[in-house]
PDB file of C-alpha atoms in Angstrom:
ATOM      1  CA  UNK A 292     -15.347   8.130  -4.975  1.00 30.00           C
ATOM      2  CA  UNK A 293     -15.434  10.979  -2.516  1.00 32.00           C
ATOM      3  CA  UNK A 294     -14.094  14.126  -4.155  1.00 35.00           C
ATOM      4  CA  UNK A 295     -13.509  16.077  -0.955  1.00 35.00           C
ATOM      5  CA  UNK A 296     -11.563  18.851  -2.659  1.00 37.00           C
ATOM      6  CA  UNK A 297      -9.085  20.454  -0.308  1.00 40.00           C
ATOM      7  CA  UNK A 298      -9.735  24.125   0.378  1.00 41.00           C
ATOM      8  CA  UNK A 299      -6.820  26.521   0.882  1.00 40.00           C
ATOM      9  CA  UNK A 300      -5.547  26.390   4.436  1.00 42.00           C
ATOM     10  CA  UNK A 301      -7.279  23.097   5.290  1.00 44.00           C
ATOM     11  CA  UNK A 302      -5.999  19.561   5.750  1.00 53.00           C
ATOM     12  CA  UNK A 303      -8.808  17.858   3.851  1.00 57.00           C
ATOM     13  CA  UNK A 304      -7.854  15.256   1.303  1.00 59.00           C
ATOM     14  CA  UNK A 305      -9.154  14.377  -2.106  1.00 69.00           C
ATOM     15  CA  UNK A 306      -9.808  10.678  -1.682  1.00 71.00           C
ATOM     16  CA  UNK A 307     -10.035   8.044  -4.418  1.00 74.00           C
ATOM     17  CA  UNK A 308     -10.954   4.441  -3.612  1.00 78.00           C
ATOM     18  CA  UNK A 309     -10.906   1.815  -6.344  1.00 78.00           C
ATOM     19  CA  UNK A 310     -10.697  -1.909  -6.968  1.00 84.00           C
ATOM     20  CA  UNK A 311      -8.328  -3.472  -9.506  1.00 82.00           C
ATOM     21  CA  UNK A 312      -8.981  -6.762 -11.254  1.00 70.00           C
ATOM     22  CA  UNK A 313     -12.527  -7.222  -9.946  1.00 62.00           C
ATOM     23  CA  UNK A 314     -15.832  -6.959 -11.804  1.00 61.00           C
ATOM     24  CA  UNK A 315     -18.859  -7.590  -9.538  1.00 56.00           C
ATOM     25  CA  UNK A 316     -21.105  -8.185 -12.576  1.00 59.00           C
ATOM     26  CA  UNK A 317     -18.968 -10.974 -14.024  1.00 54.00           C
ATOM     27  CA  UNK A 318     -18.574 -14.591 -12.842  1.00 52.00           C
ATOM     28  CA  UNK A 319     -15.178 -15.699 -11.528  1.00 49.00           C
ATOM     29  CA  UNK A 320     -12.788 -16.074 -14.453  1.00 44.00           C
ATOM     30  CA  UNK A 321     -11.691 -19.479 -15.656  1.00 40.00           C
ATOM     31  CA  UNK A 322      -8.189 -20.270 -14.478  1.00 40.00           C
ATOM     32  CA  UNK A 323      -6.010 -22.429 -16.677  1.00 40.00           C
ATOM     33  CA  UNK A 324      -3.647 -24.600 -14.666  1.00 38.00           C
ATOM     34  CA  UNK A 325      -1.152 -24.543 -17.508  1.00 42.00           C
ATOM     35  CA  UNK A 326       1.100 -21.461 -17.543  1.00 41.00           C
ATOM     36  CA  UNK A 327       0.746 -19.209 -20.549  1.00 39.00           C
ATOM     37  CA  UNK A 328       3.922 -18.228 -22.331  1.00 40.00           C
ATOM     38  CA  UNK A 329       2.320 -15.289 -24.094  1.00 40.00           C
ATOM     39  CA  UNK A 330       0.268 -13.625 -21.334  1.00 48.00           C
ATOM     40  CA  UNK A 331       3.171 -12.211 -19.348  1.00 53.00           C
ATOM     41  CA  UNK A 332       6.865 -11.668 -19.731  1.00 58.00           C
ATOM     42  CA  UNK A 333       8.999 -14.244 -17.905  1.00 63.00           C
ATOM     43  CA  UNK A 334       9.817 -13.404 -14.299  1.00 74.00           C
ATOM     44  CA  UNK A 335      13.595 -12.955 -14.173  1.00 87.00           C
ATOM     45  CA  UNK A 336      15.297 -12.230 -10.859  1.00 90.00           C
ATOM     46  CA  UNK A 337      18.190  -9.758 -10.794  1.00 91.00           C
ATOM     47  CA  UNK A 338      21.556 -11.484 -10.583  1.00 91.00           C
ATOM     48  CA  UNK A 339      23.040  -8.895  -8.217  1.00 90.00           C
ATOM     49  CA  UNK A 340      20.532  -9.374  -5.369  1.00 93.00           C
ATOM     50  CA  UNK A 341      19.938 -12.161  -2.847  1.00 95.00           C
ATOM     51  CA  UNK A 342      16.652 -13.126  -1.148  1.00 96.00           C
ATOM     52  CA  UNK A 343      15.972 -11.223   2.053  1.00 97.00           C
ATOM     53  CA  UNK A 344      13.186 -10.515   4.543  1.00 97.00           C
ATOM     54  CA  UNK A 345      12.374  -7.923   7.221  1.00 97.00           C
ATOM     55  CA  UNK A 346      14.535  -5.229   5.642  1.00 97.00           C
ATOM     56  CA  UNK A 347      14.658  -1.830   7.361  1.00 97.00           C
ATOM     57  CA  UNK A 348      16.386   1.128   5.676  1.00 96.00           C
ATOM     58  CA  UNK A 349      16.336   4.650   7.117  1.00 95.00           C
ATOM     59  CA  UNK A 350      18.109   7.885   6.229  1.00 95.00           C
ATOM     60  CA  UNK A 351      17.888  11.444   7.497  1.00 92.00           C
ATOM     61  CA  UNK A 352      18.939  13.441   4.434  1.00 90.00           C
ATOM     62  CA  UNK A 353      20.340  10.981   1.897  1.00 95.00           C
ATOM     63  CA  UNK A 354      18.177   9.282  -0.745  1.00 95.00           C
ATOM     64  CA  UNK A 355      17.485   5.550  -0.671  1.00 96.00           C
ATOM     65  CA  UNK A 356      17.656   3.491  -3.855  1.00 96.00           C
ATOM     66  CA  UNK A 357      18.001  -0.232  -4.407  1.00 96.00           C
ATOM     67  CA  UNK A 358      16.757  -3.549  -5.787  1.00 97.00           C
ATOM     68  CA  UNK A 359      15.640  -6.312  -3.444  1.00 97.00           C
ATOM     69  CA  UNK A 360      14.326  -9.878  -3.682  1.00 96.00           C
ATOM     70  CA  UNK A 361      11.833 -10.438  -0.859  1.00 96.00           C
ATOM     71  CA  UNK A 362      11.243 -13.991   0.337  1.00 96.00           C
ATOM     72  CA  UNK A 363       8.398 -13.905   2.913  1.00 95.00           C
ATOM     73  CA  UNK A 364       9.187 -17.489   3.976  1.00 96.00           C
ATOM     74  CA  UNK A 365      12.622 -16.556   5.353  1.00 96.00           C
ATOM     75  CA  UNK A 366      12.554 -16.809   9.146  1.00 96.00           C
ATOM     76  CA  UNK A 367      15.239 -14.470  10.458  1.00 94.00           C
ATOM     77  CA  UNK A 368      16.454 -15.137  14.043  1.00 93.00           C
ATOM     78  CA  UNK A 369      15.327 -12.336  16.351  1.00 90.00           C
ATOM     79  CA  UNK A 370      18.932 -11.591  17.334  1.00 93.00           C
ATOM     80  CA  UNK A 371      19.695 -10.730  13.701  1.00 94.00           C
ATOM     81  CA  UNK A 372      16.668  -8.535  13.086  1.00 94.00           C
ATOM     82  CA  UNK A 373      17.299  -4.783  12.759  1.00 93.00           C
ATOM     83  CA  UNK A 374      15.817  -2.435  15.381  1.00 94.00           C
ATOM     84  CA  UNK A 375      12.197  -1.511  14.751  1.00 94.00           C
ATOM     85  CA  UNK A 376      11.232   1.977  13.539  1.00 92.00           C
ATOM     86  CA  UNK A 377       9.277   4.083  16.012  1.00 89.00           C
ATOM     87  CA  UNK A 378       5.990   3.527  14.178  1.00 86.00           C
ATOM     88  CA  UNK A 379       6.162  -0.298  14.160  1.00 92.00           C
ATOM     89  CA  UNK A 380       5.881  -3.180  16.621  1.00 92.00           C
ATOM     90  CA  UNK A 381       6.946  -6.815  16.333  1.00 90.00           C
ATOM     91  CA  UNK A 382       3.382  -7.661  15.291  1.00 89.00           C
ATOM     92  CA  UNK A 383       3.420  -5.055  12.515  1.00 92.00           C
ATOM     93  CA  UNK A 384       7.072  -5.431  11.482  1.00 95.00           C
ATOM     94  CA  UNK A 385       7.350  -4.754   7.746  1.00 96.00           C
ATOM     95  CA  UNK A 386       8.869  -7.266   5.373  1.00 96.00           C
ATOM     96  CA  UNK A 387      10.341  -4.187   3.696  1.00 97.00           C
ATOM     97  CA  UNK A 388      10.607  -0.699   5.221  1.00 97.00           C
ATOM     98  CA  UNK A 389      12.408   2.210   3.524  1.00 96.00           C
ATOM     99  CA  UNK A 390      12.173   5.780   4.803  1.00 95.00           C
ATOM    100  CA  UNK A 391      14.134   8.969   4.139  1.00 95.00           C
ATOM    101  CA  UNK A 392      13.148  12.114   6.005  1.00 92.00           C
ATOM    102  CA  UNK A 393      14.581  14.544   3.446  1.00 92.00           C
ATOM    103  CA  UNK A 394      15.511  12.457   0.390  1.00 93.00           C
ATOM    104  CA  UNK A 395      13.866  10.459  -2.380  1.00 94.00           C
ATOM    105  CA  UNK A 396      13.104   6.773  -1.911  1.00 95.00           C
ATOM    106  CA  UNK A 397      13.173   4.470  -4.956  1.00 95.00           C
ATOM    107  CA  UNK A 398      12.753   0.730  -4.401  1.00 96.00           C
ATOM    108  CA  UNK A 399      12.466  -2.098  -6.918  1.00 95.00           C
ATOM    109  CA  UNK A 400      10.993  -5.127  -5.167  1.00 96.00           C
ATOM    110  CA  UNK A 401      10.792  -8.677  -6.494  1.00 95.00           C
ATOM    111  CA  UNK A 402       8.287 -10.600  -4.362  1.00 94.00           C
ATOM    112  CA  UNK A 403       8.699 -14.366  -4.336  1.00 93.00           C
ATOM    113  CA  UNK A 404       5.425 -16.291  -4.230  1.00 91.00           C
ATOM    114  CA  UNK A 405       6.303 -18.389  -1.193  1.00 93.00           C
ATOM    115  CA  UNK A 406       4.388 -19.259   1.997  1.00 92.00           C
ATOM    116  CA  UNK A 407       4.167 -16.432   4.513  1.00 92.00           C
ATOM    117  CA  UNK A 408       5.516 -17.116   7.990  1.00 92.00           C
ATOM    118  CA  UNK A 409       3.042 -18.428  10.548  1.00 89.00           C
ATOM    119  CA  UNK A 410       1.166 -15.679  12.363  1.00 88.00           C
ATOM    120  CA  UNK A 411       1.363 -13.244   9.448  1.00 89.00           C
ATOM    121  CA  UNK A 412      -1.422 -12.800   6.888  1.00 88.00           C
ATOM    122  CA  UNK A 413       0.195 -10.556   4.285  1.00 91.00           C
ATOM    123  CA  UNK A 414       3.509  -9.196   3.133  1.00 94.00           C
ATOM    124  CA  UNK A 415       3.847  -5.672   4.579  1.00 95.00           C
ATOM    125  CA  UNK A 416       5.663  -3.022   2.528  1.00 96.00           C
ATOM    126  CA  UNK A 417       6.379   0.573   3.576  1.00 95.00           C
ATOM    127  CA  UNK A 418       8.043   3.110   1.261  1.00 94.00           C
ATOM    128  CA  UNK A 419       8.076   6.577   2.823  1.00 93.00           C
ATOM    129  CA  UNK A 420       9.614   9.969   2.066  1.00 92.00           C
ATOM    130  CA  UNK A 421       9.204  13.013   4.265  1.00 89.00           C
ATOM    131  CA  UNK A 422      10.395  15.641   1.789  1.00 87.00           C
ATOM    132  CA  UNK A 423      10.963  13.801  -1.469  1.00 89.00           C
ATOM    133  CA  UNK A 424       9.421  11.409  -3.966  1.00 90.00           C
ATOM    134  CA  UNK A 425       8.491   7.876  -2.915  1.00 92.00           C
ATOM    135  CA  UNK A 426       8.523   5.331  -5.733  1.00 92.00           C
ATOM    136  CA  UNK A 427       8.151   1.561  -5.631  1.00 93.00           C
ATOM    137  CA  UNK A 428       8.224  -0.968  -8.467  1.00 92.00           C
ATOM    138  CA  UNK A 429       6.798  -4.379  -7.516  1.00 92.00           C
ATOM    139  CA  UNK A 430       7.397  -7.390  -9.737  1.00 90.00           C
ATOM    140  CA  UNK A 431       6.532 -11.054  -9.567  1.00 83.00           C
ATOM    141  CA  UNK A 432       3.583 -13.419  -9.064  1.00 78.00           C
ATOM    142  CA  UNK A 433       3.509 -12.194  -5.492  1.00 75.00           C
ATOM    143  CA  UNK A 434       1.658 -13.438  -2.412  1.00 82.00           C
ATOM    144  CA  UNK A 435      -0.966 -11.098  -0.876  1.00 86.00           C
ATOM    145  CA  UNK A 436       0.654  -7.844   0.168  1.00 91.00           C
ATOM    146  CA  UNK A 437      -0.210  -4.498   1.716  1.00 91.00           C
ATOM    147  CA  UNK A 438       1.709  -1.455   0.489  1.00 92.00           C
ATOM    148  CA  UNK A 439       1.788   1.861   2.328  1.00 90.00           C
ATOM    149  CA  UNK A 440       3.514   4.721   0.525  1.00 90.00           C
ATOM    150  CA  UNK A 441       3.608   8.297   1.788  1.00 86.00           C
ATOM    151  CA  UNK A 442       5.161  11.619   0.788  1.00 86.00           C
ATOM    152  CA  UNK A 443       4.731  14.970   2.536  1.00 78.00           C
ATOM    153  CA  UNK A 444       6.667  17.025   0.010  1.00 71.00           C
ATOM    154  CA  UNK A 445       4.687  19.603  -1.969  1.00 64.00           C
ATOM    155  CA  UNK A 446       6.859  19.139  -5.074  1.00 67.00           C
ATOM    156  CA  UNK A 447       7.316  15.403  -4.578  1.00 73.00           C
ATOM    157  CA  UNK A 448       4.945  12.583  -5.300  1.00 86.00           C
ATOM    158  CA  UNK A 449       4.279   8.866  -5.191  1.00 90.00           C
ATOM    159  CA  UNK A 450       4.979   6.538  -8.110  1.00 90.00           C
ATOM    160  CA  UNK A 451       3.811   2.927  -7.858  1.00 92.00           C
ATOM    161  CA  UNK A 452       4.192   0.138 -10.421  1.00 91.00           C
ATOM    162  CA  UNK A 453       2.282  -3.055  -9.587  1.00 90.00           C
ATOM    163  CA  UNK A 454       2.387  -6.546 -11.138  1.00 87.00           C
ATOM    164  CA  UNK A 455      -0.281  -7.476 -13.689  1.00 84.00           C
ATOM    165  CA  UNK A 456      -1.456 -10.186 -11.311  1.00 83.00           C
ATOM    166  CA  UNK A 457      -2.542  -7.576  -8.729  1.00 87.00           C
ATOM    167  CA  UNK A 458      -6.148  -7.931  -7.572  1.00 87.00           C
ATOM    168  CA  UNK A 459      -7.227  -5.741  -4.692  1.00 87.00           C
ATOM    169  CA  UNK A 460      -8.211  -2.312  -3.457  1.00 87.00           C
ATOM    170  CA  UNK A 461      -6.286   0.952  -3.689  1.00 86.00           C
ATOM    171  CA  UNK A 462      -6.971   4.103  -1.683  1.00 84.00           C
ATOM    172  CA  UNK A 463      -5.213   7.310  -2.713  1.00 84.00           C
ATOM    173  CA  UNK A 464      -5.381  10.634  -0.884  1.00 79.00           C
ATOM    174  CA  UNK A 465      -3.942  13.934  -2.123  1.00 79.00           C
ATOM    175  CA  UNK A 466      -4.307  17.511  -0.927  1.00 76.00           C
ATOM    176  CA  UNK A 467      -3.449  19.397  -4.112  1.00 74.00           C
ATOM    177  CA  UNK A 468      -2.187  17.090  -6.857  1.00 76.00           C
ATOM    178  CA  UNK A 469      -4.164  14.827  -9.200  1.00 78.00           C
ATOM    179  CA  UNK A 470      -4.323  11.031  -9.164  1.00 81.00           C
ATOM    180  CA  UNK A 471      -2.979   9.693 -12.466  1.00 85.00           C
ATOM    181  CA  UNK A 472      -3.592   6.155 -13.738  1.00 86.00           C
ATOM    182  CA  UNK A 473      -2.305   4.445 -16.860  1.00 89.00           C
ATOM    183  CA  UNK A 474      -4.817   3.396 -19.510  1.00 87.00           C
ATOM    184  CA  UNK A 475      -4.325  -0.256 -18.565  1.00 88.00           C
ATOM    185  CA  UNK A 476      -5.027   0.447 -14.887  1.00 87.00           C
ATOM    186  CA  UNK A 477      -8.045   2.623 -15.717  1.00 84.00           C
ATOM    187  CA  UNK A 478      -9.565  -0.105 -17.884  1.00 85.00           C
ATOM    188  CA  UNK A 479      -9.505  -2.543 -14.946  1.00 85.00           C
ATOM    189  CA  UNK A 480     -10.445  -0.114 -12.177  1.00 83.00           C
ATOM    190  CA  UNK A 481     -13.856  -0.143 -10.524  1.00 84.00           C
ATOM    191  CA  UNK A 482     -14.245   3.146  -8.640  1.00 75.00           C
ATOM    192  CA  UNK A 483     -16.179   2.897  -5.401  1.00 71.00           C
ATOM    193  CA  UNK A 484     -19.110   5.303  -5.429  1.00 58.00           C
ATOM    194  CA  UNK A 485     -18.922   6.102  -1.729  1.00 60.00           C
ATOM    195  CA  UNK A 486     -16.107   6.469   0.753  1.00 57.00           C
ATOM    196  CA  UNK A 487     -15.730   7.965   4.215  1.00 59.00           C
ATOM    197  CA  UNK A 488     -12.806   9.456   6.079  1.00 56.00           C
ATOM    198  CA  UNK A 489     -13.467  10.143   9.763  1.00 61.00           C
ATOM    199  CA  UNK A 490     -10.943  12.098  11.822  1.00 54.00           C
ATOM    200  CA  UNK A 491     -11.608  13.104  15.406  1.00 57.00           C
ATOM    201  CA  UNK A 492      -8.778  13.961  17.776  1.00 51.00           C
ATOM    202  CA  UNK A 493     -10.751  14.158  21.036  1.00 54.00           C
ATOM    203  CA  UNK A 494     -14.421  13.153  20.825  1.00 60.00           C
ATOM    204  CA  UNK A 495     -16.184  10.005  19.760  1.00 62.00           C
ATOM    205  CA  UNK A 496     -17.050   8.799  16.281  1.00 64.00           C
ATOM    206  CA  UNK A 497     -20.292   6.887  15.737  1.00 66.00           C
ATOM    207  CA  UNK A 498     -21.688   5.430  12.520  1.00 68.00           C
ATOM    208  CA  UNK A 499     -25.289   4.407  11.854  1.00 66.00           C
ATOM    209  CA  UNK A 500     -27.870   4.371   9.083  1.00 68.00           C
ATOM    210  CA  UNK A 501     -29.642   7.692   8.567  1.00 66.00           C
ATOM    211  CA  UNK A 502     -33.037   6.337   9.676  1.00 75.00           C
ATOM    212  CA  UNK A 503     -31.744   5.020  13.025  1.00 74.00           C
ATOM    213  CA  UNK A 504     -31.735   6.625  16.457  1.00 73.00           C
ATOM    214  CA  UNK A 505     -28.515   5.072  17.667  1.00 68.00           C
ATOM    215  CA  UNK A 506     -26.663   5.722  20.923  1.00 61.00           C
ATOM    216  CA  UNK A 507     -23.136   4.375  21.255  1.00 59.00           C
ATOM    217  CA  UNK A 508     -22.998   2.068  24.273  1.00 57.00           C
ATOM    218  CA  UNK A 509     -19.624   3.258  25.480  1.00 52.00           C
ATOM    219  CA  UNK A 510     -19.653   6.837  24.254  1.00 48.00           C
ATOM    220  CA  UNK A 511     -23.151   8.192  24.749  1.00 48.00           C
ATOM    221  CA  UNK A 512     -22.964   9.896  21.359  1.00 48.00           C
ATOM    222  CA  UNK A 513     -26.283  10.233  19.549  1.00 44.00           C
ATOM    223  CA  UNK A 514     -26.560  10.000  15.791  1.00 44.00           C
ATOM    224  CA  UNK A 515     -30.034  10.033  14.258  1.00 42.00           C
TER     225      UNK A 515
END
């Protein structure tokens, strides 16, 4: 973990990187092919929602709130797809995108464990609030997914609830507020000892081991 505490008047982040559901000192767990009735609550889909894919929701000042069943196998004809947000391309089109510039965003997502469309590796989720709280509740034995959640609001925050089956990495950055984890999350979290954040608007960025004299081939930057 890099505790780069933000100083007043700076844009530096406090960064926390951790892994959930992974213990490098333990062998791979035994997987029982028979489902367990006692390990998890049954996965029940909401009756008032229908499967969807490539959802885009945007608001200027109003909040966004809703429940959605995401089926990553649904191939939507291009003529029926909503226009892309400014920060996305067809290659990076989110399976679910919700953004409010001045309101809260609260999304409850049920991810169906179905094959992902050809050419895509993961389910992409974006829940963003410019001046509010961004919250997302993910349920289901989901396929691999990447979630990006962002809030700029000083009095807002980010609230994320993930399925118990989640195994992967989480990176959290805050300027002033703390990072809070439940006891169950903390007990499964392996905090990375080291992390780097490199930000350079104009010049080059070069990485090498400390005992190397390395010159970037294309940049001419020297790090030794």
